[in-house]
CSV table of C-alpha atoms in Angstrom, one decimal:
chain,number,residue,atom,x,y,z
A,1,UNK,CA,0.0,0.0,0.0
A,2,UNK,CA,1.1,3.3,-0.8
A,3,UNK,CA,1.2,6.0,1.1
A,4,UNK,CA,-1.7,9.0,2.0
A,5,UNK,CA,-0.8,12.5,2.3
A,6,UNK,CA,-4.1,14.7,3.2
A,7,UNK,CA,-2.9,17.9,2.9
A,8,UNK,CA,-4.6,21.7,3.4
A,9,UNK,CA,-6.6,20.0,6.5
A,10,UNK,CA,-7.7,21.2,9.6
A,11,UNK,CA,-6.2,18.7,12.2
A,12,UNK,CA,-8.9,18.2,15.1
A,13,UNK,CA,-7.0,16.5,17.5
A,14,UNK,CA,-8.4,15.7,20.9
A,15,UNK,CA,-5.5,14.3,22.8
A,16,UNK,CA,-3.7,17.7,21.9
A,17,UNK,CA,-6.7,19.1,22.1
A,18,UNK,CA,-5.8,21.2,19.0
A,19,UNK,CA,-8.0,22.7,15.9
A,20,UNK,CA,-5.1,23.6,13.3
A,21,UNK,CA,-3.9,23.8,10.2
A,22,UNK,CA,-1.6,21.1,8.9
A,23,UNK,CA,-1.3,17.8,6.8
A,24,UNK,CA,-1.5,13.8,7.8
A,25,UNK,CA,0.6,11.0,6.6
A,26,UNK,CA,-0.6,7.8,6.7
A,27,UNK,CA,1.1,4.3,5.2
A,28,UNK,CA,-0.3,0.8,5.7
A,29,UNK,CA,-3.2,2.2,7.4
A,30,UNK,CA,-1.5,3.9,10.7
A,31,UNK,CA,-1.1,7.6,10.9
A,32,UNK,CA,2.9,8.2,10.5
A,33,UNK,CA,2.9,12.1,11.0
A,34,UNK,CA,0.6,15.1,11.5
A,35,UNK,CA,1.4,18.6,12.2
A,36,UNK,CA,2.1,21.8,9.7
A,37,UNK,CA,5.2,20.4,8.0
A,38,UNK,CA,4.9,16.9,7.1
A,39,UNK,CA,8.1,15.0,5.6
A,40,UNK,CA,6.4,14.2,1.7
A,41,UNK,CA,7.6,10.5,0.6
A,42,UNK,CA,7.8,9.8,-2.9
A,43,UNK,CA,5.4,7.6,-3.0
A,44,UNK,CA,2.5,9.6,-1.0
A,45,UNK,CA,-1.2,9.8,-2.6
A,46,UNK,CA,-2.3,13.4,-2.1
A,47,UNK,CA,-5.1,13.9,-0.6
A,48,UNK,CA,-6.9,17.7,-0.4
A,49,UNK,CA,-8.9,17.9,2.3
A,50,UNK,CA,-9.8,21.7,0.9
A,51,UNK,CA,-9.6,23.4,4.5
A,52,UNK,CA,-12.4,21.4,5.8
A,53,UNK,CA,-12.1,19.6,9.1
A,54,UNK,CA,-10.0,16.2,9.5
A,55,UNK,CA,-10.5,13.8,13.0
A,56,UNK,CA,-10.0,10.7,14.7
A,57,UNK,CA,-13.5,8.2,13.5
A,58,UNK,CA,-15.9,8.7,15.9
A,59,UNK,CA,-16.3,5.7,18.4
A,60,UNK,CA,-19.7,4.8,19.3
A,61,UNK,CA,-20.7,2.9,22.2
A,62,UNK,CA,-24.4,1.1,22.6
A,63,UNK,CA,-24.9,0.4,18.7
A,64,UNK,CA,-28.0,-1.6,18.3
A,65,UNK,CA,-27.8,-3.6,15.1
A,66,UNK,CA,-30.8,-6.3,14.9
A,67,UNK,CA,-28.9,-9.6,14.0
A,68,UNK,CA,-29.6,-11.9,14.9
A,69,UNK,CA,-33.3,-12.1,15.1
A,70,UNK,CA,-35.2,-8.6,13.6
A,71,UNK,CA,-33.2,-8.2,10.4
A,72,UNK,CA,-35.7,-6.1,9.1
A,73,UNK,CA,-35.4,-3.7,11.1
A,74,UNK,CA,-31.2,-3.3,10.5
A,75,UNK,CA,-28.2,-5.3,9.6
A,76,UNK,CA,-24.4,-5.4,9.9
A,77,UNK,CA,-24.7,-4.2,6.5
A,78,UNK,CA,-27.3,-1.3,6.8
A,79,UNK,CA,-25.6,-0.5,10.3
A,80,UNK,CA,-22.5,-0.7,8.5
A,81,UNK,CA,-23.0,1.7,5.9
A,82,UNK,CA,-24.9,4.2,8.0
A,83,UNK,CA,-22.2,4.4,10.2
A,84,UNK,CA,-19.7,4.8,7.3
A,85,UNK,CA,-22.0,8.1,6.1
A,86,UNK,CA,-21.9,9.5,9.9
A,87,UNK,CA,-18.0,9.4,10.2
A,88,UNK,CA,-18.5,6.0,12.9
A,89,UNK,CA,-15.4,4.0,12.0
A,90,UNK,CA,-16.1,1.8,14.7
A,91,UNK,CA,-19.5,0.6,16.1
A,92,UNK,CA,-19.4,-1.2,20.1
A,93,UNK,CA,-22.8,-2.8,19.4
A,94,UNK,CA,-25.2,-4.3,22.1
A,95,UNK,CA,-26.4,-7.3,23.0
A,96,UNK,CA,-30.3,-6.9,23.2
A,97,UNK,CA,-31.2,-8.9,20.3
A,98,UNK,CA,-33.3,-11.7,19.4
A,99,UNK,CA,-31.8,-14.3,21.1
A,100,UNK,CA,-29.6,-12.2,23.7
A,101,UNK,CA,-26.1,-12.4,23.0
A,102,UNK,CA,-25.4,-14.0,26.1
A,103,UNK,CA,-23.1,-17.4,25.2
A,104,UNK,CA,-19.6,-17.7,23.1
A,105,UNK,CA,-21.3,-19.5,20.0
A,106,UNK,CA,-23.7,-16.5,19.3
A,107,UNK,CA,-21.1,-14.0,20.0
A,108,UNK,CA,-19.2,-15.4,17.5
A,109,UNK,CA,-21.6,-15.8,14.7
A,110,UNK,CA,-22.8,-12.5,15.0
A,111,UNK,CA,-18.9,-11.2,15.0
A,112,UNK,CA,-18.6,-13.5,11.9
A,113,UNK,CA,-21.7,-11.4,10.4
A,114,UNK,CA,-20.1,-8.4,11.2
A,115,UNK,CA,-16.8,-8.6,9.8
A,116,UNK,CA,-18.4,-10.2,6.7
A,117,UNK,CA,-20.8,-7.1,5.9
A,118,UNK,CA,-20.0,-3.9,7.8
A,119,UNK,CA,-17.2,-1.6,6.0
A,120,UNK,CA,-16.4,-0.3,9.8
A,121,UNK,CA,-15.0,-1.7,12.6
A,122,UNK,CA,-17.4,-3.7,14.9
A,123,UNK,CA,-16.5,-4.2,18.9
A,124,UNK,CA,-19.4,-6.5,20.2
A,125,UNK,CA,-20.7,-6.3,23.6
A,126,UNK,CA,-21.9,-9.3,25.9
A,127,UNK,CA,-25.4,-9.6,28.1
A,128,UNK,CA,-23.5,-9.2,32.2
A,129,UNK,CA,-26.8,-11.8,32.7
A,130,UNK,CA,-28.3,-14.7,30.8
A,131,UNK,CA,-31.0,-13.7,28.8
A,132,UNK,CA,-31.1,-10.0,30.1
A,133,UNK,CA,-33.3,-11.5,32.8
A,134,UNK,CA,-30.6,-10.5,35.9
A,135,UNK,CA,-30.9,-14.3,37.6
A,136,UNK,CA,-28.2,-15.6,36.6
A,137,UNK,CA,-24.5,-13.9,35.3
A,138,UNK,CA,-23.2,-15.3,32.0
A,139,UNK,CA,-19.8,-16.6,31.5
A,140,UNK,CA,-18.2,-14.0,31.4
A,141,UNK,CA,-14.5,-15.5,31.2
A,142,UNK,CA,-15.4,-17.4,27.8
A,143,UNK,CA,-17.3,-14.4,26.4
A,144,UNK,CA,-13.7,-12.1,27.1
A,145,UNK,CA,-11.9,-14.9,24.8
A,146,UNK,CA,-15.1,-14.6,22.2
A,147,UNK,CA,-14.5,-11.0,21.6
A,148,UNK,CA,-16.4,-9.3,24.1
A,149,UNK,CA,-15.4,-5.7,24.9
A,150,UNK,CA,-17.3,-5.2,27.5
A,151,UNK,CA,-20.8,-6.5,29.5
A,152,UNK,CA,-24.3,-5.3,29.6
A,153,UNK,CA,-28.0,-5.8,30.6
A,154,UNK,CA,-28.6,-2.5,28.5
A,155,UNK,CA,-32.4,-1.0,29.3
A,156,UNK,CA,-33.1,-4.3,31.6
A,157,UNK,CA,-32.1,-3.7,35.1
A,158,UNK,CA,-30.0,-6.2,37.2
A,159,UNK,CA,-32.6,-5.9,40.1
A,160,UNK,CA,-31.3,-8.2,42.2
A,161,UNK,CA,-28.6,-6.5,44.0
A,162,UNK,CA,-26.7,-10.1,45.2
A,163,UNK,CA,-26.7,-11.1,41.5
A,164,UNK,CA,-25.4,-8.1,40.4
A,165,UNK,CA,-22.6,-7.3,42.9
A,166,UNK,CA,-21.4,-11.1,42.2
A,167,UNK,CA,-21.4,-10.3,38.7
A,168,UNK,CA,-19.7,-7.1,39.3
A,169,UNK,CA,-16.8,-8.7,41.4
A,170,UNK,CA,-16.3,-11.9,38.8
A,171,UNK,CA,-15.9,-9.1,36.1
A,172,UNK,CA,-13.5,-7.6,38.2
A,173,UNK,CA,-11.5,-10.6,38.8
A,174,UNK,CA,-11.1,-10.5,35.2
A,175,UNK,CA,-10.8,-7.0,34.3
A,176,UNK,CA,-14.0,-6.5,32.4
A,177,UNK,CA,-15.9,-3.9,32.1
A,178,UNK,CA,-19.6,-3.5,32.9
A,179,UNK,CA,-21.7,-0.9,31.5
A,180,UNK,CA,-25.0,-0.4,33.3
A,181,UNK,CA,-28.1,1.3,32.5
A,182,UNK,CA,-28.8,3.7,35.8
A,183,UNK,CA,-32.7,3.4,36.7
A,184,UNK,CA,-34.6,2.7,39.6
A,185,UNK,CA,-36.7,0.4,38.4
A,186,UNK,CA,-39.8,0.5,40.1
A,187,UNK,CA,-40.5,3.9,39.6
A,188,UNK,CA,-39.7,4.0,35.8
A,189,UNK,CA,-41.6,1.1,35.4
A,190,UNK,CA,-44.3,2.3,32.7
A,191,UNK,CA,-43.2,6.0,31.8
A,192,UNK,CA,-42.8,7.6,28.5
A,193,UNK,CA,-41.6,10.9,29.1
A,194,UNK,CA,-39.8,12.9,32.4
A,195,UNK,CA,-42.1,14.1,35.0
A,196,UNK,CA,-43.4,17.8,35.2
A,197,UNK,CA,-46.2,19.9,34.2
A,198,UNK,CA,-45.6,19.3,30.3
A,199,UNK,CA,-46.1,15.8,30.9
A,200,UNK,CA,-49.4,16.7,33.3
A,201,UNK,CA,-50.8,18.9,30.1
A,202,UNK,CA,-50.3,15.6,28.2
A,203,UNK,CA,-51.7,13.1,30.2
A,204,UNK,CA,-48.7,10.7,29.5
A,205,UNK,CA,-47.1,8.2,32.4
A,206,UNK,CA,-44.0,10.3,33.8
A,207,UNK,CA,-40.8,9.1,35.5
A,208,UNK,CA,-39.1,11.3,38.2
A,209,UNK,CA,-35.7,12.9,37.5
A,210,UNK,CA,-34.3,11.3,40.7
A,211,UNK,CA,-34.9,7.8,39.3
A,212,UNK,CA,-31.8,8.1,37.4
A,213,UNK,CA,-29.9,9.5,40.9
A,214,UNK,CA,-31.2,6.7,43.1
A,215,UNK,CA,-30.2,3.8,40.2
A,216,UNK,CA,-26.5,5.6,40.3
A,217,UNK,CA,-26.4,5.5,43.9
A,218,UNK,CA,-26.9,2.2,44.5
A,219,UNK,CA,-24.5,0.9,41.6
A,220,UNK,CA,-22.0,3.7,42.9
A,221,UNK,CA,-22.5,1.9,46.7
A,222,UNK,CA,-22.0,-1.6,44.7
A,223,UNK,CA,-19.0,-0.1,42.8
A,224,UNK,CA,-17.3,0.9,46.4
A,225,UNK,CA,-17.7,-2.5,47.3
A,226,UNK,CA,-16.3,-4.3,44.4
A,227,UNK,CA,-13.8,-2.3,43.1
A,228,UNK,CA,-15.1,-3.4,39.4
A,229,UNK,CA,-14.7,-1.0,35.8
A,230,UNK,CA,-18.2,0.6,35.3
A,231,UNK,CA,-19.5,2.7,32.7
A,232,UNK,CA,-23.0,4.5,33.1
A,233,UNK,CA,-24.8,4.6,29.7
A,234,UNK,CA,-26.5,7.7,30.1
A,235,UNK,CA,-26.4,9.8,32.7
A,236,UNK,CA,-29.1,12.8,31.6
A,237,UNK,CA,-30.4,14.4,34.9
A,238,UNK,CA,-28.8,17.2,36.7
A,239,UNK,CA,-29.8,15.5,39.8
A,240,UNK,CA,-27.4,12.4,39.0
A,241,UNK,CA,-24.1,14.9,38.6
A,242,UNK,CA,-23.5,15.3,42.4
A,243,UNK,CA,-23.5,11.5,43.1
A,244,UNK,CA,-21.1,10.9,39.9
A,245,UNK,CA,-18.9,13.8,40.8
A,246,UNK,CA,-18.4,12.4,44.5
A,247,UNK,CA,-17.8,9.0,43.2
A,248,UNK,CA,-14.7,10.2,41.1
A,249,UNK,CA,-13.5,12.0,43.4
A,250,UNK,CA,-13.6,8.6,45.5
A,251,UNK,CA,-11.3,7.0,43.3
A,252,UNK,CA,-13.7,4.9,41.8
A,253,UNK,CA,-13.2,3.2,38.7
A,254,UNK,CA,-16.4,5.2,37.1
A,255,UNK,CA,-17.3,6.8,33.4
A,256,UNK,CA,-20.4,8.1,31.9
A,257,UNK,CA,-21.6,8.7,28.7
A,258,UNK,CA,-24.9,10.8,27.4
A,259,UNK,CA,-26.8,10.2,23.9
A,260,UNK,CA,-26.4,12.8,21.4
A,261,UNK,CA,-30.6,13.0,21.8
A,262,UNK,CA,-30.0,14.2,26.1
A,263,UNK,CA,-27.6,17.0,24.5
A,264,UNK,CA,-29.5,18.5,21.6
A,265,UNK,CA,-33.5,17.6,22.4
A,266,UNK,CA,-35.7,18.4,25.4
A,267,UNK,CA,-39.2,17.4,27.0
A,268,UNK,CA,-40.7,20.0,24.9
A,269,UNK,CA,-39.4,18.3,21.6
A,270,UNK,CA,-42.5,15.4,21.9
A,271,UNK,CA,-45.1,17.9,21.4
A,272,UNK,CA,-48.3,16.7,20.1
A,273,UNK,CA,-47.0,13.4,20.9
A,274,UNK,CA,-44.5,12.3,18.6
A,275,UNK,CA,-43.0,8.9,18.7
A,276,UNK,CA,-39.9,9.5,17.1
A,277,UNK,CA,-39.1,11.5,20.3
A,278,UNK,CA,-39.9,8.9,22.7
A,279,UNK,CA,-36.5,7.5,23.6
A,280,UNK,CA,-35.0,5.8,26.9
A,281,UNK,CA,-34.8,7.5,29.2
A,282,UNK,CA,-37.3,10.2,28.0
A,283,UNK,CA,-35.7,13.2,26.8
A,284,UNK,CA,-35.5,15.6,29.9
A,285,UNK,CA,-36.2,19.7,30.8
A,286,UNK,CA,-34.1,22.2,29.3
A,287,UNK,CA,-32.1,22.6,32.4
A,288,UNK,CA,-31.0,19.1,33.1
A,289,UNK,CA,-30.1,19.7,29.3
A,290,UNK,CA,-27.9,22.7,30.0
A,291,UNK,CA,-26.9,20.9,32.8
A,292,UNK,CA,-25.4,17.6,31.0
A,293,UNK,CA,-23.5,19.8,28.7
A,294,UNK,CA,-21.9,21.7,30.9
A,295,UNK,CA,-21.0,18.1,32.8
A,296,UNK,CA,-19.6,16.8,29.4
A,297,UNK,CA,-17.4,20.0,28.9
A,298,UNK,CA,-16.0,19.9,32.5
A,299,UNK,CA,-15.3,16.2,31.5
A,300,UNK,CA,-17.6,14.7,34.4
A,301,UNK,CA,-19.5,13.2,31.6
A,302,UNK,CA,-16.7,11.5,29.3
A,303,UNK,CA,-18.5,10.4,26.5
A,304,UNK,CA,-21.4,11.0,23.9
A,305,UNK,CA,-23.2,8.3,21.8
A,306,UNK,CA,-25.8,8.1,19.2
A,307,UNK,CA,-28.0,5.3,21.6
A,308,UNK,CA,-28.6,3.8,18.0
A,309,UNK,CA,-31.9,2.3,18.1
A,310,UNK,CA,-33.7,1.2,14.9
A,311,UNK,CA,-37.3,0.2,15.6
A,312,UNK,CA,-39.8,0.2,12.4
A,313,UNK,CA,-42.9,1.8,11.2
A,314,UNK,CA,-45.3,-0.7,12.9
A,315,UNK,CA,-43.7,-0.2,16.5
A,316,UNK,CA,-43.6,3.6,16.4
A,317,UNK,CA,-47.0,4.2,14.8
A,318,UNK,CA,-48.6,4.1,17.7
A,319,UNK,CA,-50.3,6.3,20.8
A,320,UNK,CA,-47.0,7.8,22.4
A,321,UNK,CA,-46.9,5.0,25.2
A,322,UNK,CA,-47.6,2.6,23.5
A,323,UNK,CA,-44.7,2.9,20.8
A,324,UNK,CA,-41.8,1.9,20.9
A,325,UNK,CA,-38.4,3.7,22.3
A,326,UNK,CA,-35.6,4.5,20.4
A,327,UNK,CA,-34.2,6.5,17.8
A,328,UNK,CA,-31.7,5.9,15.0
A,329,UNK,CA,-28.9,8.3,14.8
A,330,UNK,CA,-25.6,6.3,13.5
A,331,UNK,CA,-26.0,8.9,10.4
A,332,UNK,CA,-27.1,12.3,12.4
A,333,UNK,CA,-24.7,12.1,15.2
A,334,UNK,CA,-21.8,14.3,13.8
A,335,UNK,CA,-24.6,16.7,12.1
A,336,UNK,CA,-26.4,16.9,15.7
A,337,UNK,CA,-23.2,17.2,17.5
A,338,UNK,CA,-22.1,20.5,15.7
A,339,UNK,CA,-25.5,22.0,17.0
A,340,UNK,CA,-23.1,22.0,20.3
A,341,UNK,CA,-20.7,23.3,18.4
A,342,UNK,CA,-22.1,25.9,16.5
A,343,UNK,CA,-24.2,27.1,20.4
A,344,UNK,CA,-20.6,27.5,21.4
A,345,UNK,CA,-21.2,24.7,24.0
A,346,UNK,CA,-18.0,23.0,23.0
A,347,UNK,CA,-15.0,23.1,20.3
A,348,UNK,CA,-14.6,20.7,18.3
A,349,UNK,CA,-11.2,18.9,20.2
A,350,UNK,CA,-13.7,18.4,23.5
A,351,UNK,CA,-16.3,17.0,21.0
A,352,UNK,CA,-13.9,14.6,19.5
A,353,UNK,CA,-12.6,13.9,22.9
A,354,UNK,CA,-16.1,12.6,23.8
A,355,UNK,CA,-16.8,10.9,20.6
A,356,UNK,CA,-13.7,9.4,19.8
A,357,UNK,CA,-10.5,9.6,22.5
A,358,UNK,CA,-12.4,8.8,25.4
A,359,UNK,CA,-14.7,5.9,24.2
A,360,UNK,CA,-11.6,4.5,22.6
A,361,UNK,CA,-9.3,5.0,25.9
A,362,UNK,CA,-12.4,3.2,28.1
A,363,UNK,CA,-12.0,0.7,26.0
A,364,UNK,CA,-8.3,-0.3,25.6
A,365,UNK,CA,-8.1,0.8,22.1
A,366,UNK,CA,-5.5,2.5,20.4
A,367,UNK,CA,-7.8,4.5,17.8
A,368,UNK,CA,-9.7,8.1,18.5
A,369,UNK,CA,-6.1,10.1,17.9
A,370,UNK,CA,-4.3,11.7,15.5
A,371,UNK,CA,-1.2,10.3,17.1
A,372,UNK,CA,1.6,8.5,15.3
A,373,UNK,CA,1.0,4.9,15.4
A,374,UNK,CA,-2.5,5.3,15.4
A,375,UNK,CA,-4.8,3.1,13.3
A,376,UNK,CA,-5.9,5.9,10.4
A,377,UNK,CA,-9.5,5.3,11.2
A,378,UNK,CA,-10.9,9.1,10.4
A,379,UNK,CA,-13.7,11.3,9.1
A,380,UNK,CA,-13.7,14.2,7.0
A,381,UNK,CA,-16.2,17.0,7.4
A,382,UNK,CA,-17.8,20.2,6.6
A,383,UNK,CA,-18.8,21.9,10.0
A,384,UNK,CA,-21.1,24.6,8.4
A,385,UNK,CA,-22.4,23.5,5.3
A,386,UNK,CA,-26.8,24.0,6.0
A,387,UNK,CA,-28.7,21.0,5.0
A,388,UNK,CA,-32.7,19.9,5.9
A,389,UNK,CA,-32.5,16.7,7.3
A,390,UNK,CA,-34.8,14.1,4.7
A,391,UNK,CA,-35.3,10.4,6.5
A,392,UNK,CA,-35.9,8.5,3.3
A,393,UNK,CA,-32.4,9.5,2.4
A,394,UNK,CA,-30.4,7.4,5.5
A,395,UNK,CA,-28.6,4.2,5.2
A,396,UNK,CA,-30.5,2.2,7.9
A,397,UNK,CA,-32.9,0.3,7.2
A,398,UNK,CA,-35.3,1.8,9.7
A,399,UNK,CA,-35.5,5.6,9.5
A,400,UNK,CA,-36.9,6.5,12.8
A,401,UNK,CA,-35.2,9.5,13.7
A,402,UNK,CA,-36.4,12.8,15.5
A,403,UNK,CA,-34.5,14.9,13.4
A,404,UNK,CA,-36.5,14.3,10.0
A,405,UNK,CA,-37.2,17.4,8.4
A,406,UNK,CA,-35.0,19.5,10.6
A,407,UNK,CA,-32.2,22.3,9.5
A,408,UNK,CA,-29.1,20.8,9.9
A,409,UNK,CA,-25.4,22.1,9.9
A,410,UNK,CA,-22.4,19.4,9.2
A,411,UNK,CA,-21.8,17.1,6.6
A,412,UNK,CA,-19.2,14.1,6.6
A,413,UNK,CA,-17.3,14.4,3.7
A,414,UNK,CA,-15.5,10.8,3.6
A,415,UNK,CA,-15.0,8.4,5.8
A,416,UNK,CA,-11.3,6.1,6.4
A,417,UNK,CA,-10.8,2.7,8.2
A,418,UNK,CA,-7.4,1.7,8.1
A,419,UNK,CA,-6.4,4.8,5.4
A,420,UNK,CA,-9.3,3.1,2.6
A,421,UNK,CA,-12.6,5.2,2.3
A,422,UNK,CA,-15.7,3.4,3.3
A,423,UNK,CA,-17.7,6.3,2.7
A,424,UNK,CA,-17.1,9.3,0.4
A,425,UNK,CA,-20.4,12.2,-0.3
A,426,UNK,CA,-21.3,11.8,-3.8
């Protein structure tokens, strides 16, 4: 392979946490040099970036891709590509599917699948529990040697507190990492949207801000007694900062991460009940929203995800409680994270430190730099070209996303696993 030389870029590097102008060097598909003079080799492929904005692939953690069971609603290959087209170079994908991928043999085919049909990178998570049902941990050992990067119940609650300090001690033992989903369950049994008097106007089944502080407190309590890794999903709730805050500055081994939906969408955004803004949790008031910005920007919160969920046309067109929760967002997470950007909430190295360095780091990889030595896994973009969001246009196969028919601002350009485009804008 020869090698790449992107020139007239602007280098967004989060570990420098620089935005400058310079040129990259890549050869067989690791990043060799970056900075405003770059060494040219003979044999170098230029590359003209053209100005616009070059950074580490964004790393996203909590993927749902439907395989096996509910191909219809997406595929490694549909998951694959949309991820290509929203700068994703690598996808950490979950385990809620149809059967749970909860044993070594399904981890593996669906790792086979992957590799087979997704032009990204694809780091599969493990159910912490067999069959999501929290009786019972899953093997957690064997599942480490299948491939799995890290172990998760995702929206089903370990309720059983014995089981899950057990499971959180054996994962220690072993050096996993558990990501949890902080709820207390009883009281968000049922709810659609976050507590208040917009949810009283609407007559819709509410959840309480503090049930995301009391399901952080008692896996914070069960984290001080273990000494496992843990990584909270979502933390979207000012409420939950305090008890996050306290527990870093215990020494605990604790991160947190926020969907791209908590940062850029509030309570108000459901309206006149509209299912594509039903998500889990329910998209929260304007000042938890403030709030969890401000917490990613100070760094309490470490990462932001897209929460990728794909769910059909039959499951959201329904009365808003009855539908389905999720939202797709593999495609609109760089476009929806320059709202942030462009609010002068955050430059773009913090950005890129919460999309890429710091999911990457949490995970033991060596991507989400601009580093030398560095696998050249990196997106392209345009931070202020205008565009009007259209959902029949996206690469999933399910197109249920809140932003459909919304102004826009940032466009991926091309994307590059290993230096090779898997994705370049017609």
């Amino acid at each position: 392979m020869t090698a790449q030389l992107y020139t007239n870029a602007r280098l967004i590097d989060p570990e420098a946490r620089t935005d400058s102008l310079g040129a990259l060097l890549v050869r067989d598909g690791r990043i060799v040099a970056s900075g405003p003079e770059v060494a040219v080799p003979e044999d170098a492929e230029p590359i003209d970036c053209g100005g616009k904005c070059l950074a580490p692939g964004i790393v996203d953690i909590g993927v749902k891709v439907c395989e096996p069971g509910e191909r219809h609603k997406e595929s490694y290959r549909s998951a694959g590509l949309a991820a290509a087209a929203g700068g994703v170079t690598t996808m950490v994908t979950r385990p809620d599917t149809v059967p749970t991928i909860d044993s070594p043999e399904t981890l593996e085919f669906v790792t086979r699948r992957a590799n087979e049909a997704a032009p990204v990178n694809v780091l599969p998570m493990a159910a912490l529990t067999k069959g999501r049902e929290g009786r019972e941990m899953t093997e957690i050992g064997f599942l480490m040697d299948a491939g799995a990067v890290a172990f998760t119940d995702c929206d089903h609650i370990v309720q059983n507190t014995k089981v899950f300090s057990r499971a959180l001690t054996y994962a220690r033992s072993l050096g996993a990492l558990v990501i949890a989903h902080p709820q207390e369950p009883g009281l968000s049994a049922g709810a659609c949207v976050t507590s208040g008097k917009f949810a009283s106007l609407r007559g819709l089944p509410a959840v309480s801000p503090m049930a995301e502080r009391m399901g952080l407190d008692r896996d914070i309590a069960l984290l001080e007694m273990t000494g496992a890794r843990y990584h909270a999903d979502q933390i979207t709730t000012a409420r939950a900062l305090p008890a996050l805050e306290r527990a870093r500055k215990n020494g605990l081994d604790i991160t947190a991460g926020v969907s791209i939906h908590h940062l850029t969408l509030n309570e108000l955004d459901v309206a006149d009940y509209r299912t594509f803004f039903k998500v889990k949790p329910p998209l929260r008031s304007e000042d938890d929203r403030l709030a969890v910005i401000d917490a990613v920007r100070t760094g309490l919160i470490d990462i932001i995800s897209s929460m990728h969920t794909p769910q059909d046309e039959e499951s959201k067109r329904l009365p808003f409680e009855e539908a389905a929760s999720g939202a797709v967002a593999l495609e609109t997470l760089l476009p929806a994270a320059m709202r942030l950007y462009h609010a002068d909430h955050l430059d773009l190295p913090a950005l890129f430190a919460a999309l890429s360095l710091n999911p990457a780091r949490r995970l033991g990889l060596d991507c989400g730099r601009l580093a030398p030595g560095a696998p050249a896994d990196l997106v392209l973009f345009d931070p202020d070209v205008p565009f009007v969001l259209d959902r029949a246009t996206l690469q999933s196969k399910s197109r249920n996303t809140p932003f459909d028919g919304q102004r826009m601002q940032g466009r991926v350009l091309a994307t590059y696993v290993a230096g090779s485009p898997v994705y370049r804008r017609a």
